[in-house]
């Protein structure tokens, strides 16, 4: 008689447990590893937004600090000159930060700002300050209409304040009007820069 060899079946349960363990490990790896990547991206975005102040931040802060610290207007018109130059720089920086090409002739505004320090006895300094202010307001208007529609009231305040500067009146006799223009322009730039 021939012998029939009977093979015993190997138990399948250990293989099923091993497969379940591998699947659980893969599930854990992919699910929790993916969440970590999302958290890292969020942390990266948070770090990027608080990293460094922009040029616009610096220029607007510099301008506002200047007009807050240097409140005296004298015969030499250094305050008005420096305030106008810093206002022009802050206006350009804010426009550049929001990608608005300002076509206003800011070089003319700079020349007007420099002119007022050349001869302190000249009687048309208010004309030059107002002229420079109107050019700056043109640039601010372009930025406001293109990027900051909600700031139309603030822009109107700046326009009306520059219009209050009287051409034929000595600057030192209308210090309040000139300072009001500088203050309102700074407030508008600050609001633009914070949005």
mmCIF file of N, CA, C and O in Angstrom, residues 4-100:
data_model
loop_
_atom_site.group_PDB
_atom_site.id
_atom_site.type_symbol
_atom_site.label_atom_id
_atom_site.label_comp_id
_atom_site.label_asym_id
_atom_site.label_seq_id
_atom_site.Cartn_x
_atom_site.Cartn_y
_atom_site.Cartn_z
ATOM 1 N N UNK A 4 -0.005 7.732 1.920
ATOM 2 C CA UNK A 4 -0.511 9.058 1.559
ATOM 3 C C UNK A 4 0.002 10.026 2.627
ATOM 4 O O UNK A 4 -0.260 9.835 3.805
ATOM 5 N N UNK A 5 0.677 10.993 2.110
ATOM 6 C CA UNK A 5 1.200 11.977 3.051
ATOM 7 C C UNK A 5 0.164 13.103 3.207
ATOM 8 O O UNK A 5 -0.285 13.684 2.231
ATOM 9 N N UNK A 6 -0.180 13.397 4.385
ATOM 10 C CA UNK A 6 -1.132 14.467 4.664
ATOM 11 C C UNK A 6 -0.351 15.616 5.283
ATOM 12 O O UNK A 6 0.330 15.456 6.288
ATOM 13 N N UNK A 7 -0.476 16.770 4.619
ATOM 14 C CA UNK A 7 0.186 17.956 5.143
ATOM 15 C C UNK A 7 -0.784 18.678 6.040
ATOM 16 O O UNK A 7 -1.933 18.871 5.695
ATOM 17 N N UNK A 8 -0.279 19.067 7.158
ATOM 18 C CA UNK A 8 -1.088 19.842 8.087
ATOM 19 C C UNK A 8 -1.165 21.276 7.589
ATOM 20 O O UNK A 8 -0.165 21.843 7.163
ATOM 21 N N UNK A 9 -2.337 21.900 7.654
ATOM 22 C CA UNK A 9 -2.481 23.292 7.266
ATOM 23 C C UNK A 9 -1.793 24.157 8.305
ATOM 24 O O UNK A 9 -1.966 23.928 9.499
ATOM 25 N N UNK A 10 -1.076 25.138 7.781
ATOM 26 C CA UNK A 10 -0.454 26.073 8.715
ATOM 27 C C UNK A 10 -1.501 27.080 9.158
ATOM 28 O O UNK A 10 -2.367 27.473 8.383
ATOM 29 N N UNK A 11 -1.418 27.492 10.388
ATOM 30 C CA UNK A 11 -2.432 28.429 10.885
ATOM 31 C C UNK A 11 -2.360 29.774 10.129
ATOM 32 O O UNK A 11 -1.289 30.300 9.869
ATOM 33 N N UNK A 12 -3.506 30.314 9.754
ATOM 34 C CA UNK A 12 -3.599 31.549 8.996
ATOM 35 C C UNK A 12 -3.730 32.776 9.908
ATOM 36 O O UNK A 12 -3.468 33.900 9.491
ATOM 37 N N UNK A 13 -4.144 32.581 11.117
ATOM 38 C CA UNK A 13 -4.362 33.681 12.050
ATOM 39 C C UNK A 13 -3.123 34.556 12.258
ATOM 40 O O UNK A 13 -3.232 35.792 12.229
ATOM 41 N N UNK A 14 -1.925 34.051 12.434
ATOM 42 C CA UNK A 14 -0.757 34.927 12.608
ATOM 43 C C UNK A 14 -0.523 35.808 11.379
ATOM 44 O O UNK A 14 -0.136 36.978 11.496
ATOM 45 N N UNK A 15 -0.791 35.272 10.186
ATOM 46 C CA UNK A 15 -0.602 36.073 8.971
ATOM 47 C C UNK A 15 -1.635 37.198 8.889
ATOM 48 O O UNK A 15 -1.316 38.327 8.484
ATOM 49 N N UNK A 16 -2.854 36.930 9.271
ATOM 50 C CA UNK A 16 -3.890 37.967 9.279
ATOM 51 C C UNK A 16 -3.555 39.072 10.284
ATOM 52 O O UNK A 16 -3.741 40.264 10.004
ATOM 53 N N UNK A 17 -3.072 38.687 11.446
ATOM 54 C CA UNK A 17 -2.675 39.678 12.456
ATOM 55 C C UNK A 17 -1.499 40.520 11.977
ATOM 56 O O UNK A 17 -1.456 41.735 12.190
ATOM 57 N N UNK A 18 -0.552 39.904 11.311
ATOM 58 C CA UNK A 18 0.593 40.640 10.776
ATOM 59 C C UNK A 18 0.140 41.636 9.710
ATOM 60 O O UNK A 18 0.558 42.792 9.692
ATOM 61 N N UNK A 19 -0.760 41.210 8.814
ATOM 62 C CA UNK A 19 -1.279 42.083 7.769
ATOM 63 C C UNK A 19 -2.059 43.254 8.380
ATOM 64 O O UNK A 19 -1.905 44.412 7.961
ATOM 65 N N UNK A 20 -2.872 42.981 9.389
ATOM 66 C CA UNK A 20 -3.637 44.047 10.060
ATOM 67 C C UNK A 20 -2.689 45.043 10.732
ATOM 68 O O UNK A 20 -2.909 46.265 10.695
ATOM 69 N N UNK A 21 -1.624 44.544 11.325
ATOM 70 C CA UNK A 21 -0.641 45.423 11.957
ATOM 71 C C UNK A 21 0.058 46.319 10.954
ATOM 72 O O UNK A 21 0.277 47.525 11.193
ATOM 73 N N UNK A 22 0.419 45.757 9.797
ATOM 74 C CA UNK A 22 1.080 46.549 8.742
ATOM 75 C C UNK A 22 0.132 47.624 8.224
ATOM 76 O O UNK A 22 0.518 48.781 8.055
ATOM 77 N N UNK A 23 -1.131 47.254 7.982
ATOM 78 C CA UNK A 23 -2.112 48.228 7.502
ATOM 79 C C UNK A 23 -2.343 49.346 8.532
ATOM 80 O O UNK A 23 -2.441 50.521 8.176
ATOM 81 N N UNK A 24 -2.425 48.978 9.794
ATOM 82 C CA UNK A 24 -2.612 49.986 10.851
ATOM 83 C C UNK A 24 -1.401 50.926 10.903
ATOM 84 O O UNK A 24 -1.544 52.143 11.053
ATOM 85 N N UNK A 25 -0.213 50.359 10.759
ATOM 86 C CA UNK A 25 1.001 51.186 10.761
ATOM 87 C C UNK A 25 1.035 52.149 9.586
ATOM 88 O O UNK A 25 1.377 53.339 9.725
ATOM 89 N N UNK A 26 0.679 51.696 8.395
ATOM 90 C CA UNK A 26 0.633 52.562 7.207
ATOM 91 C C UNK A 26 -0.420 53.655 7.370
ATOM 92 O O UNK A 26 -0.183 54.822 7.042
ATOM 93 N N UNK A 27 -1.598 53.275 7.877
ATOM 94 C CA UNK A 27 -2.656 54.258 8.103
ATOM 95 C C UNK A 27 -2.165 55.347 9.071
ATOM 96 O O UNK A 27 -2.323 56.539 8.814
ATOM 97 N N UNK A 28 -1.585 54.950 10.167
ATOM 98 C CA UNK A 28 -1.076 55.889 11.162
ATOM 99 C C UNK A 28 -0.013 56.799 10.539
ATOM 100 O O UNK A 28 -0.038 58.018 10.722
ATOM 101 N N UNK A 29 0.895 56.239 9.785
ATOM 102 C CA UNK A 29 1.983 57.009 9.173
ATOM 103 C C UNK A 29 1.446 58.068 8.218
ATOM 104 O O UNK A 29 1.812 59.229 8.277
ATOM 105 N N UNK A 30 0.542 57.673 7.319
ATOM 106 C CA UNK A 30 0.050 58.615 6.310
ATOM 107 C C UNK A 30 -0.891 59.661 6.894
ATOM 108 O O UNK A 30 -0.820 60.828 6.541
ATOM 109 N N UNK A 31 -1.750 59.269 7.796
ATOM 110 C CA UNK A 31 -2.718 60.223 8.348
ATOM 111 C C UNK A 31 -2.007 61.237 9.224
ATOM 112 O O UNK A 31 -2.194 62.445 9.067
ATOM 113 N N UNK A 32 -1.191 60.791 10.136
ATOM 114 C CA UNK A 32 -0.554 61.729 11.059
ATOM 115 C C UNK A 32 0.607 62.484 10.426
ATOM 116 O O UNK A 32 0.871 63.623 10.775
ATOM 117 N N UNK A 33 1.280 61.901 9.502
ATOM 118 C CA UNK A 33 2.356 62.588 8.790
ATOM 119 C C UNK A 33 1.771 63.707 7.939
ATOM 120 O O UNK A 33 2.321 64.785 7.838
ATOM 121 N N UNK A 34 0.621 63.504 7.314
ATOM 122 C CA UNK A 34 -0.032 64.519 6.492
ATOM 123 C C UNK A 34 -0.480 65.695 7.357
ATOM 124 O O UNK A 34 -0.346 66.845 6.993
ATOM 125 N N UNK A 35 -1.011 65.442 8.537
ATOM 126 C CA UNK A 35 -1.421 66.525 9.440
ATOM 127 C C UNK A 35 -0.231 67.344 9.888
ATOM 128 O O UNK A 35 -0.335 68.553 10.034
ATOM 129 N N UNK A 36 0.892 66.702 10.127
ATOM 130 C CA UNK A 36 2.093 67.439 10.519
ATOM 131 C C UNK A 36 2.523 68.381 9.412
ATOM 132 O O UNK A 36 2.958 69.494 9.668
ATOM 133 N N UNK A 37 2.403 67.961 8.176
ATOM 134 C CA UNK A 37 2.781 68.816 7.048
ATOM 135 C C UNK A 37 1.876 70.029 6.979
ATOM 136 O O UNK A 37 2.327 71.140 6.721
ATOM 137 N N UNK A 38 0.592 69.855 7.250
ATOM 138 C CA UNK A 38 -0.340 70.985 7.223
ATOM 139 C C UNK A 38 -0.002 71.962 8.335
ATOM 140 O O UNK A 38 0.040 73.162 8.127
ATOM 141 N N UNK A 39 0.296 71.461 9.514
ATOM 142 C CA UNK A 39 0.673 72.334 10.627
ATOM 143 C C UNK A 39 1.947 73.097 10.283
ATOM 144 O O UNK A 39 2.039 74.290 10.525
ATOM 145 N N UNK A 40 2.912 72.416 9.688
ATOM 146 C CA UNK A 40 4.158 73.086 9.325
ATOM 147 C C UNK A 40 3.905 74.207 8.328
ATOM 148 O O UNK A 40 4.499 75.267 8.425
ATOM 149 N N UNK A 41 3.001 73.984 7.351
ATOM 150 C CA UNK A 41 2.696 75.031 6.384
ATOM 151 C C UNK A 41 2.056 76.221 7.071
ATOM 152 O O UNK A 41 2.380 77.365 6.786
ATOM 153 N N UNK A 42 1.155 75.974 8.012
ATOM 154 C CA UNK A 42 0.513 77.069 8.741
ATOM 155 C C UNK A 42 1.547 77.837 9.550
ATOM 156 O O UNK A 42 1.514 79.058 9.591
ATOM 157 N N UNK A 43 2.436 77.129 10.208
ATOM 158 C CA UNK A 43 3.482 77.798 10.972
ATOM 159 C C UNK A 43 4.365 78.620 10.058
ATOM 160 O O UNK A 43 4.763 79.724 10.393
ATOM 161 N N UNK A 44 4.665 78.103 8.878
ATOM 162 C CA UNK A 44 5.493 78.824 7.922
ATOM 163 C C UNK A 44 4.816 80.116 7.498
ATOM 164 O O UNK A 44 5.446 81.164 7.448
ATOM 165 N N UNK A 45 3.521 80.074 7.215
ATOM 166 C CA UNK A 45 2.792 81.275 6.816
ATOM 167 C C UNK A 45 2.792 82.280 7.953
ATOM 168 O O UNK A 45 3.013 83.464 7.751
ATOM 169 N N UNK A 46 2.571 81.825 9.165
ATOM 170 C CA UNK A 46 2.572 82.723 10.306
ATOM 171 C C UNK A 46 3.929 83.397 10.455
ATOM 172 O O UNK A 46 3.997 84.597 10.679
ATOM 173 N N UNK A 47 4.994 82.647 10.298
ATOM 174 C CA UNK A 47 6.318 83.231 10.430
ATOM 175 C C UNK A 47 6.588 84.241 9.325
ATOM 176 O O UNK A 47 7.190 85.267 9.572
ATOM 177 N N UNK A 48 6.105 83.976 8.101
ATOM 178 C CA UNK A 48 6.337 84.887 6.991
ATOM 179 C C UNK A 48 5.620 86.217 7.179
ATOM 180 O O UNK A 48 6.139 87.254 6.835
ATOM 181 N N UNK A 49 4.401 86.203 7.715
ATOM 182 C CA UNK A 49 3.629 87.433 7.817
ATOM 183 C C UNK A 49 4.118 88.334 8.937
ATOM 184 O O UNK A 49 3.849 89.526 8.921
ATOM 185 N N UNK A 50 4.835 87.794 9.898
ATOM 186 C CA UNK A 50 5.298 88.627 10.997
ATOM 187 C C UNK A 50 6.801 88.850 10.941
ATOM 188 O O UNK A 50 7.366 89.369 11.892
ATOM 189 N N UNK A 51 7.426 88.483 9.854
ATOM 190 C CA UNK A 51 8.880 88.473 9.803
ATOM 191 C C UNK A 51 9.511 89.866 9.878
ATOM 192 O O UNK A 51 10.080 90.226 10.884
ATOM 193 N N UNK A 52 9.412 90.629 8.826
ATOM 194 C CA UNK A 52 10.140 91.882 8.749
ATOM 195 C C UNK A 52 9.208 93.007 8.329
ATOM 196 O O UNK A 52 8.333 92.812 7.498
ATOM 197 N N UNK A 53 9.412 94.185 8.884
ATOM 198 C CA UNK A 53 8.623 95.316 8.395
ATOM 199 C C UNK A 53 9.027 95.655 6.962
ATOM 200 O O UNK A 53 10.170 95.491 6.567
ATOM 201 N N UNK A 54 8.066 96.142 6.205
ATOM 202 C CA UNK A 54 8.336 96.488 4.821
ATOM 203 C C UNK A 54 8.923 97.893 4.735
ATOM 204 O O UNK A 54 8.932 98.641 5.713
ATOM 205 N N UNK A 55 9.366 98.248 3.555
ATOM 206 C CA UNK A 55 9.883 99.602 3.335
ATOM 207 C C UNK A 55 8.774 100.613 3.586
ATOM 208 O O UNK A 55 9.002 101.665 4.189
ATOM 209 N N UNK A 56 7.554 100.275 3.158
ATOM 210 C CA UNK A 56 6.419 101.181 3.394
ATOM 211 C C UNK A 56 6.190 101.376 4.887
ATOM 212 O O UNK A 56 5.952 102.506 5.337
ATOM 213 N N UNK A 57 6.265 100.279 5.658
ATOM 214 C CA UNK A 57 6.117 100.394 7.116
ATOM 215 C C UNK A 57 7.135 101.369 7.687
ATOM 216 O O UNK A 57 6.809 102.230 8.505
ATOM 217 N N UNK A 58 8.373 101.209 7.253
ATOM 218 C CA UNK A 58 9.453 102.046 7.777
ATOM 219 C C UNK A 58 9.287 103.508 7.387
ATOM 220 O O UNK A 58 9.444 104.404 8.219
ATOM 221 N N UNK A 59 8.956 103.755 6.124
ATOM 222 C CA UNK A 59 8.823 105.142 5.640
ATOM 223 C C UNK A 59 7.634 105.852 6.276
ATOM 224 O O UNK A 59 7.726 107.027 6.645
ATOM 225 N N UNK A 60 6.506 105.146 6.404
ATOM 226 C CA UNK A 60 5.321 105.757 7.026
ATOM 227 C C UNK A 60 5.591 106.028 8.500
ATOM 228 O O UNK A 60 5.260 107.102 9.015
ATOM 229 N N UNK A 61 6.215 105.081 9.180
ATOM 230 C CA UNK A 61 6.543 105.282 10.593
ATOM 231 C C UNK A 61 7.540 106.430 10.767
ATOM 232 O O UNK A 61 7.403 107.250 11.688
ATOM 233 N N UNK A 62 8.519 106.505 9.892
ATOM 234 C CA UNK A 62 9.510 107.585 9.945
ATOM 235 C C UNK A 62 8.837 108.947 9.752
ATOM 236 O O UNK A 62 9.122 109.898 10.476
ATOM 237 N N UNK A 63 7.937 109.028 8.792
ATOM 238 C CA UNK A 63 7.221 110.279 8.540
ATOM 239 C C UNK A 63 6.369 110.664 9.744
ATOM 240 O O UNK A 63 6.423 111.794 10.239
ATOM 241 N N UNK A 64 5.569 109.722 10.243
ATOM 242 C CA UNK A 64 4.693 110.016 11.380
ATOM 243 C C UNK A 64 5.490 110.395 12.624
ATOM 244 O O UNK A 64 5.093 111.292 13.367
ATOM 245 N N UNK A 65 6.610 109.729 12.833
ATOM 246 C CA UNK A 65 7.464 110.066 13.977
ATOM 247 C C UNK A 65 8.021 111.471 13.821
ATOM 248 O O UNK A 65 8.080 112.233 14.775
ATOM 249 N N UNK A 66 8.413 111.826 12.617
ATOM 250 C CA UNK A 66 8.985 113.151 12.368
ATOM 251 C C UNK A 66 7.968 114.253 12.643
ATOM 252 O O UNK A 66 8.270 115.223 13.328
ATOM 253 N N UNK A 67 6.762 114.111 12.106
ATOM 254 C CA UNK A 67 5.790 115.181 12.313
ATOM 255 C C UNK A 67 5.296 115.225 13.755
ATOM 256 O O UNK A 67 4.872 116.274 14.232
ATOM 257 N N UNK A 68 5.382 114.107 14.467
ATOM 258 C CA UNK A 68 4.992 114.094 15.882
ATOM 259 C C UNK A 68 6.076 114.739 16.752
ATOM 260 O O UNK A 68 5.774 115.469 17.693
ATOM 261 N N UNK A 69 7.346 114.490 16.427
ATOM 262 C CA UNK A 69 8.456 114.987 17.247
ATOM 263 C C UNK A 69 8.822 116.433 16.947
ATOM 264 O O UNK A 69 9.202 117.178 17.838
ATOM 265 N N UNK A 70 8.769 116.822 15.700
ATOM 266 C CA UNK A 70 9.229 118.148 15.287
ATOM 267 C C UNK A 70 8.051 119.062 15.018
ATOM 268 O O UNK A 70 7.671 119.280 13.879
ATOM 269 N N UNK A 71 7.499 119.597 16.075
ATOM 270 C CA UNK A 71 6.278 120.372 15.902
ATOM 271 C C UNK A 71 6.539 121.857 15.663
ATOM 272 O O UNK A 71 5.626 122.607 15.399
ATOM 273 N N UNK A 72 7.760 122.328 15.767
ATOM 274 C CA UNK A 72 8.057 123.747 15.601
ATOM 275 C C UNK A 72 8.395 124.095 14.159
ATOM 276 O O UNK A 72 9.278 123.501 13.560
ATOM 277 N N UNK A 73 7.673 125.053 13.643
ATOM 278 C CA UNK A 73 7.972 125.581 12.310
ATOM 279 C C UNK A 73 8.689 126.906 12.518
ATOM 280 O O UNK A 73 8.190 127.783 13.216
ATOM 281 N N UNK A 74 9.867 127.057 11.923
ATOM 282 C CA UNK A 74 10.669 128.260 12.084
ATOM 283 C C UNK A 74 10.852 128.947 10.744
ATOM 284 O O UNK A 74 10.457 128.457 9.694
ATOM 285 N N UNK A 75 11.544 130.060 10.820
ATOM 286 C CA UNK A 75 11.800 130.876 9.643
ATOM 287 C C UNK A 75 12.629 130.131 8.596
ATOM 288 O O UNK A 75 12.480 130.371 7.399
ATOM 289 N N UNK A 76 13.477 129.188 9.027
ATOM 290 C CA UNK A 76 14.320 128.473 8.061
ATOM 291 C C UNK A 76 13.557 127.404 7.270
ATOM 292 O O UNK A 76 14.056 126.855 6.303
ATOM 293 N N UNK A 77 12.351 127.073 7.692
ATOM 294 C CA UNK A 77 11.465 126.121 7.004
ATOM 295 C C UNK A 77 12.038 124.712 6.893
ATOM 296 O O UNK A 77 11.627 123.946 6.015
ATOM 297 N N UNK A 78 12.966 124.380 7.766
ATOM 298 C CA UNK A 78 13.540 123.025 7.760
ATOM 299 C C UNK A 78 12.473 121.969 8.066
ATOM 300 O O UNK A 78 12.462 120.900 7.476
ATOM 301 N N UNK A 79 11.583 122.303 9.009
ATOM 302 C CA UNK A 79 10.529 121.346 9.362
ATOM 303 C C UNK A 79 9.662 121.030 8.137
ATOM 304 O O UNK A 79 9.423 119.869 7.808
ATOM 305 N N UNK A 80 9.188 122.073 7.455
ATOM 306 C CA UNK A 80 8.319 121.866 6.283
ATOM 307 C C UNK A 80 9.053 121.108 5.181
ATOM 308 O O UNK A 80 8.500 120.207 4.548
ATOM 309 N N UNK A 81 10.313 121.459 4.971
ATOM 310 C CA UNK A 81 11.123 120.788 3.955
ATOM 311 C C UNK A 81 11.250 119.305 4.255
ATOM 312 O O UNK A 81 10.969 118.455 3.411
ATOM 313 N N UNK A 82 11.677 118.991 5.470
ATOM 314 C CA UNK A 82 11.867 117.583 5.844
ATOM 315 C C UNK A 82 10.543 116.825 5.870
ATOM 316 O O UNK A 82 10.484 115.653 5.459
ATOM 317 N N UNK A 83 9.484 117.477 6.332
ATOM 318 C CA UNK A 83 8.182 116.815 6.369
ATOM 319 C C UNK A 83 7.717 116.481 4.945
ATOM 320 O O UNK A 83 7.225 115.374 4.692
ATOM 321 N N UNK A 84 7.876 117.417 4.032
ATOM 322 C CA UNK A 84 7.480 117.152 2.641
ATOM 323 C C UNK A 84 8.309 116.026 2.024
ATOM 324 O O UNK A 84 7.773 115.143 1.349
ATOM 325 N N UNK A 85 9.619 116.045 2.259
ATOM 326 C CA UNK A 85 10.483 115.007 1.685
ATOM 327 C C UNK A 85 10.140 113.625 2.256
ATOM 328 O O UNK A 85 10.102 112.630 1.523
ATOM 329 N N UNK A 86 9.881 113.571 3.548
ATOM 330 C CA UNK A 86 9.513 112.283 4.168
ATOM 331 C C UNK A 86 8.121 111.843 3.710
ATOM 332 O O UNK A 86 7.873 110.651 3.518
ATOM 333 N N UNK A 87 7.220 112.797 3.503
ATOM 334 C CA UNK A 87 5.884 112.476 3.002
ATOM 335 C C UNK A 87 5.953 111.925 1.577
ATOM 336 O O UNK A 87 5.272 110.961 1.242
ATOM 337 N N UNK A 88 6.794 112.520 0.759
ATOM 338 C CA UNK A 88 6.981 112.025 -0.614
ATOM 339 C C UNK A 88 7.537 110.602 -0.586
ATOM 340 O O UNK A 88 7.053 109.716 -1.298
ATOM 341 N N UNK A 89 8.534 110.365 0.253
ATOM 342 C CA UNK A 89 9.135 109.025 0.343
ATOM 343 C C UNK A 89 8.117 108.000 0.845
ATOM 344 O O UNK A 89 8.041 106.878 0.318
ATOM 345 N N UNK A 90 7.313 108.371 1.831
ATOM 346 C CA UNK A 90 6.298 107.454 2.356
ATOM 347 C C UNK A 90 5.219 107.176 1.311
ATOM 348 O O UNK A 90 4.764 106.038 1.166
ATOM 349 N N UNK A 91 4.831 108.203 0.565
ATOM 350 C CA UNK A 91 3.828 108.033 -0.487
ATOM 351 C C UNK A 91 4.340 107.075 -1.562
ATOM 352 O O UNK A 91 3.622 106.163 -1.995
ATOM 353 N N UNK A 92 5.573 107.265 -1.985
ATOM 354 C CA UNK A 92 6.167 106.361 -2.984
ATOM 355 C C UNK A 92 6.245 104.936 -2.453
ATOM 356 O O UNK A 92 5.956 103.979 -3.178
ATOM 357 N N UNK A 93 6.642 104.776 -1.193
ATOM 358 C CA UNK A 93 6.787 103.434 -0.622
ATOM 359 C C UNK A 93 5.443 102.714 -0.544
ATOM 360 O O UNK A 93 5.349 101.526 -0.871
ATOM 361 N N UNK A 94 4.396 103.424 -0.125
ATOM 362 C CA UNK A 94 3.073 102.797 -0.047
ATOM 363 C C UNK A 94 2.586 102.441 -1.452
ATOM 364 O O UNK A 94 2.066 101.347 -1.676
ATOM 365 N N UNK A 95 2.768 103.341 -2.404
ATOM 366 C CA UNK A 95 2.352 103.064 -3.790
ATOM 367 C C UNK A 95 3.090 101.843 -4.345
ATOM 368 O O UNK A 95 2.482 100.970 -4.973
ATOM 369 N N UNK A 96 4.380 101.766 -4.098
ATOM 370 C CA UNK A 96 5.162 100.620 -4.569
ATOM 371 C C UNK A 96 4.734 99.322 -3.892
ATOM 372 O O UNK A 96 4.733 98.267 -4.517
ATOM 373 N N UNK A 97 4.373 99.401 -2.610
ATOM 374 C CA UNK A 97 3.998 98.186 -1.880
ATOM 375 C C UNK A 97 2.697 97.584 -2.390
ATOM 376 O O UNK A 97 2.467 96.393 -2.230
ATOM 377 N N UNK A 98 1.842 98.410 -2.990
ATOM 378 C CA UNK A 98 0.581 97.893 -3.536
ATOM 379 C C UNK A 98 0.589 97.883 -5.063
ATOM 380 O O UNK A 98 -0.443 97.752 -5.703
ATOM 381 N N UNK A 99 1.771 98.061 -5.642
ATOM 382 C CA UNK A 99 1.972 98.005 -7.096
ATOM 383 C C UNK A 99 1.113 99.006 -7.871
ATOM 384 O O UNK A 99 0.461 98.657 -8.848
ATOM 385 N N UNK A 100 1.125 100.241 -7.399
ATOM 386 C CA UNK A 100 0.445 101.315 -8.113
ATOM 387 C C UNK A 100 1.517 102.249 -8.650
ATOM 388 O O UNK A 100 2.373 102.730 -7.909
#
